[in-house]
PDB file of C-alpha atoms in Angstrom:
ATOM      1  CA  GLU A 120       0.000   0.000   0.000  1.00 55.00           C
ATOM      2  CA  PRO A 121       1.481   3.380  -0.982  1.00 61.00           C
ATOM      3  CA  GLU A 122       2.485   5.698   1.807  1.00 73.00           C
ATOM      4  CA  VAL A 123       0.802   8.649   0.125  1.00 83.00           C
ATOM      5  CA  THR A 124      -2.315   8.402  -2.007  1.00 86.00           C
ATOM      6  CA  GLN A 125      -3.431  11.128  -4.355  1.00 92.00           C
ATOM      7  CA  THR A 126      -6.904  11.305  -5.789  1.00 92.00           C
ATOM      8  CA  PRO A 127      -8.036  11.479  -8.451  1.00 94.00           C
ATOM      9  CA  SER A 128      -5.223  10.084 -10.549  1.00 92.00           C
ATOM     10  CA  HIS A 129      -6.567  11.922 -13.585  1.00 95.00           C
ATOM     11  CA  GLN A 130      -9.130  14.686 -13.841  1.00 96.00           C
ATOM     12  CA  VAL A 131     -10.461  16.435 -16.888  1.00 97.00           C
ATOM     13  CA  THR A 132     -12.281  19.676 -16.225  1.00 97.00           C
ATOM     14  CA  GLN A 133     -13.743  22.540 -18.166  1.00 97.00           C
ATOM     15  CA  MET A 134     -12.032  25.898 -18.042  1.00 97.00           C
ATOM     16  CA  GLY A 135     -13.459  28.020 -15.247  1.00 97.00           C
ATOM     17  CA  GLN A 136     -14.498  25.068 -13.118  1.00 97.00           C
ATOM     18  CA  GLU A 137     -13.261  24.419  -9.599  1.00 97.00           C
ATOM     19  CA  VAL A 138     -11.152  21.355  -8.871  1.00 97.00           C
ATOM     20  CA  ILE A 139     -10.004  19.835  -5.615  1.00 96.00           C
ATOM     21  CA  LEU A 140      -7.003  17.575  -5.568  1.00 96.00           C
ATOM     22  CA  ARG A 141      -6.537  15.358  -2.546  1.00 94.00           C
ATOM     23  CA  CYS A 142      -3.545  13.885  -0.823  1.00 91.00           C
ATOM     24  CA  VAL A 143      -3.955  11.254   1.878  1.00 87.00           C
ATOM     25  CA  PRO A 144      -0.915  10.317   3.911  1.00 76.00           C
ATOM     26  CA  ILE A 145      -0.953   6.902   5.551  1.00 66.00           C
ATOM     27  CA  SER A 146       1.249   7.795   8.498  1.00 66.00           C
ATOM     28  CA  ASN A 147       1.950  10.964  10.397  1.00 70.00           C
ATOM     29  CA  HIS A 148       3.746  13.723   8.560  1.00 72.00           C
ATOM     30  CA  LEU A 149       4.595  17.200   9.681  1.00 76.00           C
ATOM     31  CA  TYR A 150       5.347  19.108   6.505  1.00 85.00           C
ATOM     32  CA  PHE A 151       3.176  19.188   3.427  1.00 89.00           C
ATOM     33  CA  TYR A 152       3.903  20.523  -0.022  1.00 92.00           C
ATOM     34  CA  TRP A 153       2.330  20.822  -3.436  1.00 95.00           C
ATOM     35  CA  TYR A 154       4.341  20.834  -6.623  1.00 96.00           C
ATOM     36  CA  ARG A 155       3.315  20.772 -10.229  1.00 96.00           C
ATOM     37  CA  GLN A 156       4.919  19.637 -13.451  1.00 94.00           C
ATOM     38  CA  ILE A 157       3.683  20.957 -16.757  1.00 94.00           C
ATOM     39  CA  LEU A 158       4.257  18.368 -19.462  1.00 89.00           C
ATOM     40  CA  GLY A 159       7.893  18.367 -20.517  1.00 84.00           C
ATOM     41  CA  GLN A 160       8.909  20.990 -17.991  1.00 87.00           C
ATOM     42  CA  LYS A 161      10.489  21.148 -14.564  1.00 89.00           C
ATOM     43  CA  VAL A 162       8.805  20.242 -11.339  1.00 93.00           C
ATOM     44  CA  GLU A 163       7.831  23.549  -9.706  1.00 94.00           C
ATOM     45  CA  PHE A 164       7.178  24.381  -6.080  1.00 94.00           C
ATOM     46  CA  LEU A 165       3.711  25.727  -5.327  1.00 96.00           C
ATOM     47  CA  VAL A 166       3.242  25.866  -1.573  1.00 95.00           C
ATOM     48  CA  SER A 167       4.425  24.495   1.760  1.00 92.00           C
ATOM     49  CA  PHE A 168       2.108  23.904   4.696  1.00 89.00           C
ATOM     50  CA  TYR A 169       2.956  23.329   8.331  1.00 85.00           C
ATOM     51  CA  ASN A 170       0.975  23.451  11.525  1.00 81.00           C
ATOM     52  CA  ASN A 171      -2.214  24.153   9.615  1.00 82.00           C
ATOM     53  CA  GLU A 172      -0.982  27.191   7.814  1.00 88.00           C
ATOM     54  CA  ILE A 173       0.904  28.137   4.697  1.00 92.00           C
ATOM     55  CA  SER A 174       4.587  28.641   5.424  1.00 89.00           C
ATOM     56  CA  GLU A 175       5.683  29.620   1.931  1.00 90.00           C
ATOM     57  CA  LYS A 176       4.169  29.947  -1.513  1.00 92.00           C
ATOM     58  CA  SER A 177       5.482  30.620  -4.983  1.00 93.00           C
ATOM     59  CA  GLU A 178       4.431  33.194  -7.549  1.00 92.00           C
ATOM     60  CA  ILE A 179       2.395  30.495  -9.253  1.00 93.00           C
ATOM     61  CA  PHE A 180       0.247  30.089  -6.144  1.00 95.00           C
ATOM     62  CA  ASP A 181      -2.043  33.040  -6.750  1.00 93.00           C
ATOM     63  CA  ASP A 182      -5.502  33.786  -5.375  1.00 93.00           C
ATOM     64  CA  GLN A 183      -7.012  31.002  -7.471  1.00 95.00           C
ATOM     65  CA  PHE A 184      -5.202  28.430  -5.354  1.00 96.00           C
ATOM     66  CA  SER A 185      -5.817  27.389  -1.770  1.00 96.00           C
ATOM     67  CA  VAL A 186      -4.739  24.543   0.483  1.00 94.00           C
ATOM     68  CA  GLU A 187      -6.131  23.048   3.659  1.00 89.00           C
ATOM     69  CA  ARG A 188      -6.266  19.987   5.861  1.00 84.00           C
ATOM     70  CA  PRO A 189      -9.998  19.913   6.499  1.00 75.00           C
ATOM     71  CA  ASP A 190     -10.064  16.875   8.779  1.00 74.00           C
ATOM     72  CA  GLY A 191      -6.464  16.732   9.974  1.00 72.00           C
ATOM     73  CA  SER A 192      -5.732  13.922   7.563  1.00 77.00           C
ATOM     74  CA  ASN A 193      -6.443  14.825   3.960  1.00 86.00           C
ATOM     75  CA  PHE A 194      -4.380  17.590   2.431  1.00 89.00           C
ATOM     76  CA  THR A 195      -6.130  19.346  -0.420  1.00 93.00           C
ATOM     77  CA  LEU A 196      -5.257  21.754  -3.182  1.00 96.00           C
ATOM     78  CA  LYS A 197      -8.150  23.721  -4.605  1.00 97.00           C
ATOM     79  CA  ILE A 198      -8.098  25.648  -7.852  1.00 97.00           C
ATOM     80  CA  ARG A 199     -11.135  27.910  -7.910  1.00 96.00           C
ATOM     81  CA  SER A 200     -11.407  28.754 -11.574  1.00 95.00           C
ATOM     82  CA  THR A 201      -9.184  26.597 -13.722  1.00 97.00           C
ATOM     83  CA  LYS A 202      -7.329  27.938 -16.730  1.00 96.00           C
ATOM     84  CA  LEU A 203      -5.889  26.037 -19.656  1.00 97.00           C
ATOM     85  CA  GLU A 204      -2.396  26.667 -18.334  1.00 96.00           C
ATOM     86  CA  ASP A 205      -3.249  24.857 -15.091  1.00 97.00           C
ATOM     87  CA  SER A 206      -3.029  21.590 -17.000  1.00 97.00           C
ATOM     88  CA  ALA A 207      -0.195  19.685 -15.352  1.00 96.00           C
ATOM     89  CA  MET A 208       0.726  16.855 -13.021  1.00 96.00           C
ATOM     90  CA  TYR A 209       0.242  17.892  -9.432  1.00 97.00           C
ATOM     91  CA  PHE A 210       2.253  16.162  -6.746  1.00 95.00           C
ATOM     92  CA  CYS A 211       1.871  16.377  -3.015  1.00 93.00           C
ATOM     93  CA  GLY A 212       5.030  15.906  -1.013  1.00 90.00           C
ATOM     94  CA  LEU A 213       5.248  14.998   2.635  1.00 86.00           C
ATOM     95  CA  GLU A 214       7.965  14.973   5.239  1.00 81.00           C
ATOM     96  CA  ARG A 215       8.019  13.459   8.700  1.00 72.00           C
ATOM     97  CA  GLN A 216      11.014  15.481   9.685  1.00 69.00           C
ATOM     98  CA  SER A 217      12.687  18.468   8.148  1.00 62.00           C
ATOM     99  CA  ASN A 218      15.635  17.757   5.907  1.00 64.00           C
ATOM    100  CA  TYR A 219      15.071  14.034   5.445  1.00 70.00           C
ATOM    101  CA  GLY A 220      13.680  13.962   1.961  1.00 74.00           C
ATOM    102  CA  TYR A 221      10.165  13.839   0.694  1.00 79.00           C
ATOM    103  CA  THR A 222       7.703  11.123   0.047  1.00 85.00           C
ATOM    104  CA  PHE A 223       5.762  12.159  -3.012  1.00 89.00           C
ATOM    105  CA  GLY A 224       2.356  10.961  -4.017  1.00 89.00           C
ATOM    106  CA  SER A 225       1.826   9.373  -7.408  1.00 88.00           C
ATOM    107  CA  GLY A 226       0.346  12.578  -8.755  1.00 93.00           C
ATOM    108  CA  THR A 227      -2.875  13.852 -10.239  1.00 95.00           C
ATOM    109  CA  ARG A 228      -2.905  14.611 -13.920  1.00 95.00           C
ATOM    110  CA  LEU A 229      -5.143  17.630 -14.412  1.00 97.00           C
ATOM    111  CA  THR A 230      -6.333  18.422 -17.906  1.00 97.00           C
ATOM    112  CA  VAL A 231      -8.234  21.660 -18.423  1.00 97.00           C
ATOM    113  CA  VAL A 232     -10.197  21.842 -21.664  1.00 97.00           C
TER     114      VAL A 232
ATOM    115  CA  SER B 206      20.853  29.577 -16.129  1.00 34.00           C
ATOM    116  CA  GLN B 207      18.568  27.816 -13.695  1.00 40.00           C
ATOM    117  CA  GLN B 208      19.272  26.309 -10.278  1.00 57.00           C
ATOM    118  CA  GLY B 209      19.614  22.597 -10.783  1.00 67.00           C
ATOM    119  CA  GLU B 210      20.664  21.848 -14.317  1.00 76.00           C
ATOM    120  CA  GLU B 211      21.349  18.251 -15.192  1.00 80.00           C
ATOM    121  CA  ASP B 212      23.473  16.934 -17.959  1.00 81.00           C
ATOM    122  CA  PRO B 213      23.263  15.133 -20.147  1.00 87.00           C
ATOM    123  CA  GLN B 214      19.636  15.797 -21.040  1.00 89.00           C
ATOM    124  CA  ALA B 215      19.403  12.274 -22.389  1.00 93.00           C
ATOM    125  CA  LEU B 216      21.549   9.202 -21.950  1.00 95.00           C
ATOM    126  CA  SER B 217      21.260   5.893 -23.743  1.00 96.00           C
ATOM    127  CA  ILE B 218      23.248   2.875 -22.557  1.00 96.00           C
ATOM    128  CA  GLN B 219      23.227  -0.914 -22.599  1.00 97.00           C
ATOM    129  CA  GLU B 220      22.300  -3.063 -19.642  1.00 97.00           C
ATOM    130  CA  GLY B 221      25.260  -3.696 -17.391  1.00 97.00           C
ATOM    131  CA  GLU B 222      26.917  -0.381 -18.178  1.00 97.00           C
ATOM    132  CA  ASN B 223      27.237   2.420 -15.673  1.00 97.00           C
ATOM    133  CA  ALA B 224      25.249   5.627 -16.036  1.00 96.00           C
ATOM    134  CA  THR B 225      26.517   8.946 -14.762  1.00 96.00           C
ATOM    135  CA  MET B 226      24.359  12.038 -14.526  1.00 95.00           C
ATOM    136  CA  ASN B 227      25.505  15.443 -13.377  1.00 95.00           C
ATOM    137  CA  CYS B 228      23.756  18.326 -11.712  1.00 93.00           C
ATOM    138  CA  SER B 229      24.942  21.895 -11.271  1.00 93.00           C
ATOM    139  CA  TYR B 230      23.369  24.552  -9.131  1.00 92.00           C
ATOM    140  CA  LYS B 231      23.882  28.218  -8.379  1.00 89.00           C
ATOM    141  CA  THR B 232      23.191  29.031  -4.739  1.00 87.00           C
ATOM    142  CA  SER B 233      24.398  27.615  -1.434  1.00 88.00           C
ATOM    143  CA  ILE B 234      22.357  24.645  -0.329  1.00 89.00           C
ATOM    144  CA  ASN B 235      21.432  22.659   2.765  1.00 87.00           C
ATOM    145  CA  ASN B 236      21.115  19.423   0.876  1.00 89.00           C
ATOM    146  CA  LEU B 237      20.736  17.976  -2.578  1.00 92.00           C
ATOM    147  CA  GLN B 238      18.404  15.158  -3.466  1.00 92.00           C
ATOM    148  CA  TRP B 239      17.979  12.878  -6.437  1.00 94.00           C
ATOM    149  CA  TYR B 240      14.597  11.691  -7.606  1.00 93.00           C
ATOM    150  CA  ARG B 241      13.475   9.279 -10.244  1.00 95.00           C
ATOM    151  CA  GLN B 242      10.357   9.533 -12.350  1.00 93.00           C
ATOM    152  CA  ASN B 243       9.013   6.870 -14.644  1.00 90.00           C
ATOM    153  CA  SER B 244       7.171   8.257 -17.622  1.00 82.00           C
ATOM    154  CA  GLY B 245       4.022  10.040 -16.521  1.00 74.00           C
ATOM    155  CA  ARG B 246       4.322   8.699 -13.002  1.00 81.00           C
ATOM    156  CA  GLY B 247       5.225   9.963  -9.544  1.00 86.00           C
ATOM    157  CA  LEU B 248       8.528  11.083  -8.112  1.00 90.00           C
ATOM    158  CA  VAL B 249      10.516   8.545  -6.142  1.00 90.00           C
ATOM    159  CA  HIS B 250      13.096   9.772  -3.665  1.00 90.00           C
ATOM    160  CA  LEU B 251      16.428   8.058  -4.258  1.00 94.00           C
ATOM    161  CA  ILE B 252      18.986   9.678  -2.031  1.00 93.00           C
ATOM    162  CA  LEU B 253      19.696  12.840  -0.038  1.00 92.00           C
ATOM    163  CA  ILE B 254      23.167  14.208   0.480  1.00 94.00           C
ATOM    164  CA  ARG B 255      23.801  17.033   2.907  1.00 91.00           C
ATOM    165  CA  SER B 256      26.040  19.974   2.224  1.00 92.00           C
ATOM    166  CA  ASN B 257      28.693  18.673   4.638  1.00 94.00           C
ATOM    167  CA  GLU B 258      28.834  15.273   2.932  1.00 96.00           C
ATOM    168  CA  ARG B 259      30.933  14.452  -0.108  1.00 97.00           C
ATOM    169  CA  GLU B 260      29.756  11.021  -1.100  1.00 98.00           C
ATOM    170  CA  LYS B 261      26.899   8.701  -0.343  1.00 97.00           C
ATOM    171  CA  HIS B 262      25.959   5.200  -1.434  1.00 96.00           C
ATOM    172  CA  SER B 263      22.677   3.391  -1.617  1.00 94.00           C
ATOM    173  CA  GLY B 264      22.665   0.009  -3.299  1.00 96.00           C
ATOM    174  CA  ARG B 265      23.755   0.557  -6.904  1.00 97.00           C
ATOM    175  CA  LEU B 266      23.591   4.324  -6.495  1.00 97.00           C
ATOM    176  CA  ARG B 267      26.528   6.542  -5.710  1.00 98.00           C
ATOM    177  CA  VAL B 268      26.104  10.271  -5.264  1.00 97.00           C
ATOM    178  CA  THR B 269      28.866  12.814  -4.923  1.00 97.00           C
ATOM    179  CA  LEU B 270      28.626  16.444  -3.946  1.00 97.00           C
ATOM    180  CA  ASP B 271      31.218  19.129  -4.562  1.00 96.00           C
ATOM    181  CA  THR B 272      30.031  22.314  -2.909  1.00 95.00           C
ATOM    182  CA  SER B 273      33.055  24.273  -4.148  1.00 95.00           C
ATOM    183  CA  LYS B 274      31.978  23.553  -7.725  1.00 95.00           C
ATOM    184  CA  LYS B 275      28.277  23.551  -6.869  1.00 94.00           C
ATOM    185  CA  SER B 276      27.827  20.230  -8.583  1.00 95.00           C
ATOM    186  CA  SER B 277      26.669  16.706  -7.882  1.00 96.00           C
ATOM    187  CA  SER B 278      26.766  13.461  -9.763  1.00 96.00           C
ATOM    188  CA  LEU B 279      24.598  10.375  -9.655  1.00 97.00           C
ATOM    189  CA  LEU B 280      26.172   7.108 -10.702  1.00 97.00           C
ATOM    190  CA  ILE B 281      24.068   4.032 -11.329  1.00 98.00           C
ATOM    191  CA  THR B 282      26.238   0.959 -11.572  1.00 97.00           C
ATOM    192  CA  ALA B 283      25.407  -2.206 -13.503  1.00 97.00           C
ATOM    193  CA  SER B 284      22.312  -0.612 -14.999  1.00 97.00           C
ATOM    194  CA  ARG B 285      19.174  -2.577 -15.769  1.00 97.00           C
ATOM    195  CA  ALA B 286      16.368  -1.991 -18.232  1.00 96.00           C
ATOM    196  CA  ALA B 287      14.160  -1.208 -15.222  1.00 96.00           C
ATOM    197  CA  ASP B 288      16.375   1.813 -14.482  1.00 97.00           C
ATOM    198  CA  THR B 289      14.930   3.516 -17.552  1.00 97.00           C
ATOM    199  CA  ALA B 290      13.396   6.728 -16.244  1.00 96.00           C
ATOM    200  CA  SER B 291      14.015  10.435 -15.832  1.00 94.00           C
ATOM    201  CA  TYR B 292      16.310  11.454 -13.016  1.00 95.00           C
ATOM    202  CA  PHE B 293      16.108  14.845 -11.326  1.00 94.00           C
ATOM    203  CA  CYS B 294      18.286  16.600  -8.844  1.00 94.00           C
ATOM    204  CA  ALA B 295      16.589  18.922  -6.398  1.00 93.00           C
ATOM    205  CA  THR B 296      18.286  21.418  -4.152  1.00 91.00           C
ATOM    206  CA  ASP B 297      17.088  22.903  -0.923  1.00 86.00           C
ATOM    207  CA  ALA B 298      18.408  26.258   0.191  1.00 77.00           C
ATOM    208  CA  SER B 299      15.622  27.184   2.578  1.00 71.00           C
ATOM    209  CA  THR B 300      15.738  27.308   6.339  1.00 68.00           C
ATOM    210  CA  GLY B 301      13.351  25.078   8.260  1.00 64.00           C
ATOM    211  CA  PHE B 302      11.053  23.861   5.529  1.00 68.00           C
ATOM    212  CA  GLN B 303      12.314  22.246   2.398  1.00 74.00           C
ATOM    213  CA  LYS B 304      11.386  24.126  -0.720  1.00 84.00           C
ATOM    214  CA  LEU B 305      12.933  22.053  -3.437  1.00 89.00           C
ATOM    215  CA  VAL B 306      14.178  23.506  -6.687  1.00 90.00           C
ATOM    216  CA  PHE B 307      14.234  20.809  -9.326  1.00 91.00           C
ATOM    217  CA  GLY B 308      16.522  20.525 -12.282  1.00 89.00           C
ATOM    218  CA  THR B 309      15.490  19.825 -15.817  1.00 88.00           C
ATOM    219  CA  GLY B 310      16.237  16.124 -15.562  1.00 91.00           C
ATOM    220  CA  THR B 311      18.177  13.483 -17.429  1.00 93.00           C
ATOM    221  CA  ARG B 312      16.234  10.922 -19.429  1.00 94.00           C
ATOM    222  CA  LEU B 313      17.979   7.591 -19.086  1.00 96.00           C
ATOM    223  CA  LEU B 314      17.279   4.756 -21.487  1.00 97.00           C
ATOM    224  CA  VAL B 315      18.774   1.377 -20.672  1.00 97.00           C
ATOM    225  CA  SER B 316      18.495  -1.119 -23.491  1.00 96.00           C
ATOM    226  CA  PRO B 317      18.505  -4.861 -22.839  1.00 92.00           C
TER     227      PRO B 317
END
């Protein structure tokens, strides 16, 4: 069983629609991150989350994006009004301790049409 | 150029050969990590080397770090077809939380 599960694995959505990507860690983690990878490009940092608040976010993470841990377990990334350029693989990354390397989820492929 | 640039961009070898991938970066770092990604799949953490370490081994993997040259190398010995994947270095220069900056990756193809 994977340590980190991301759902859905693939989502196709219409431009302007809201999407919620979910990350479910199996065991306790302290630090949570979202990254994205546009097809053929680098993996890019979006946001880090610790102690139920955002600790850092990138320029990409604008007002259309939000993150939360609604029930203390799931870690979600919401895009309020998707744009074509939001099409990418989205990865959540988790750490139990700082500076020990991430465990990444298997990713959600988001396609905005 | 960008933080975390790998070379070569693509590498094609035969099974049993060694594969060496290099990564260069620009800023001071806390640690450098290598990840593997199979086509269209997730990122798998391979190894982390801290800024005060020079070499690290894990199975068939050997990573070196030269902070004076701001470079790292990943060596995969006795490669297998199953090693075919993209390999990324990622650097962390942040304090406290790890904000990784990924390189462009090396696509490795190992032919049987």
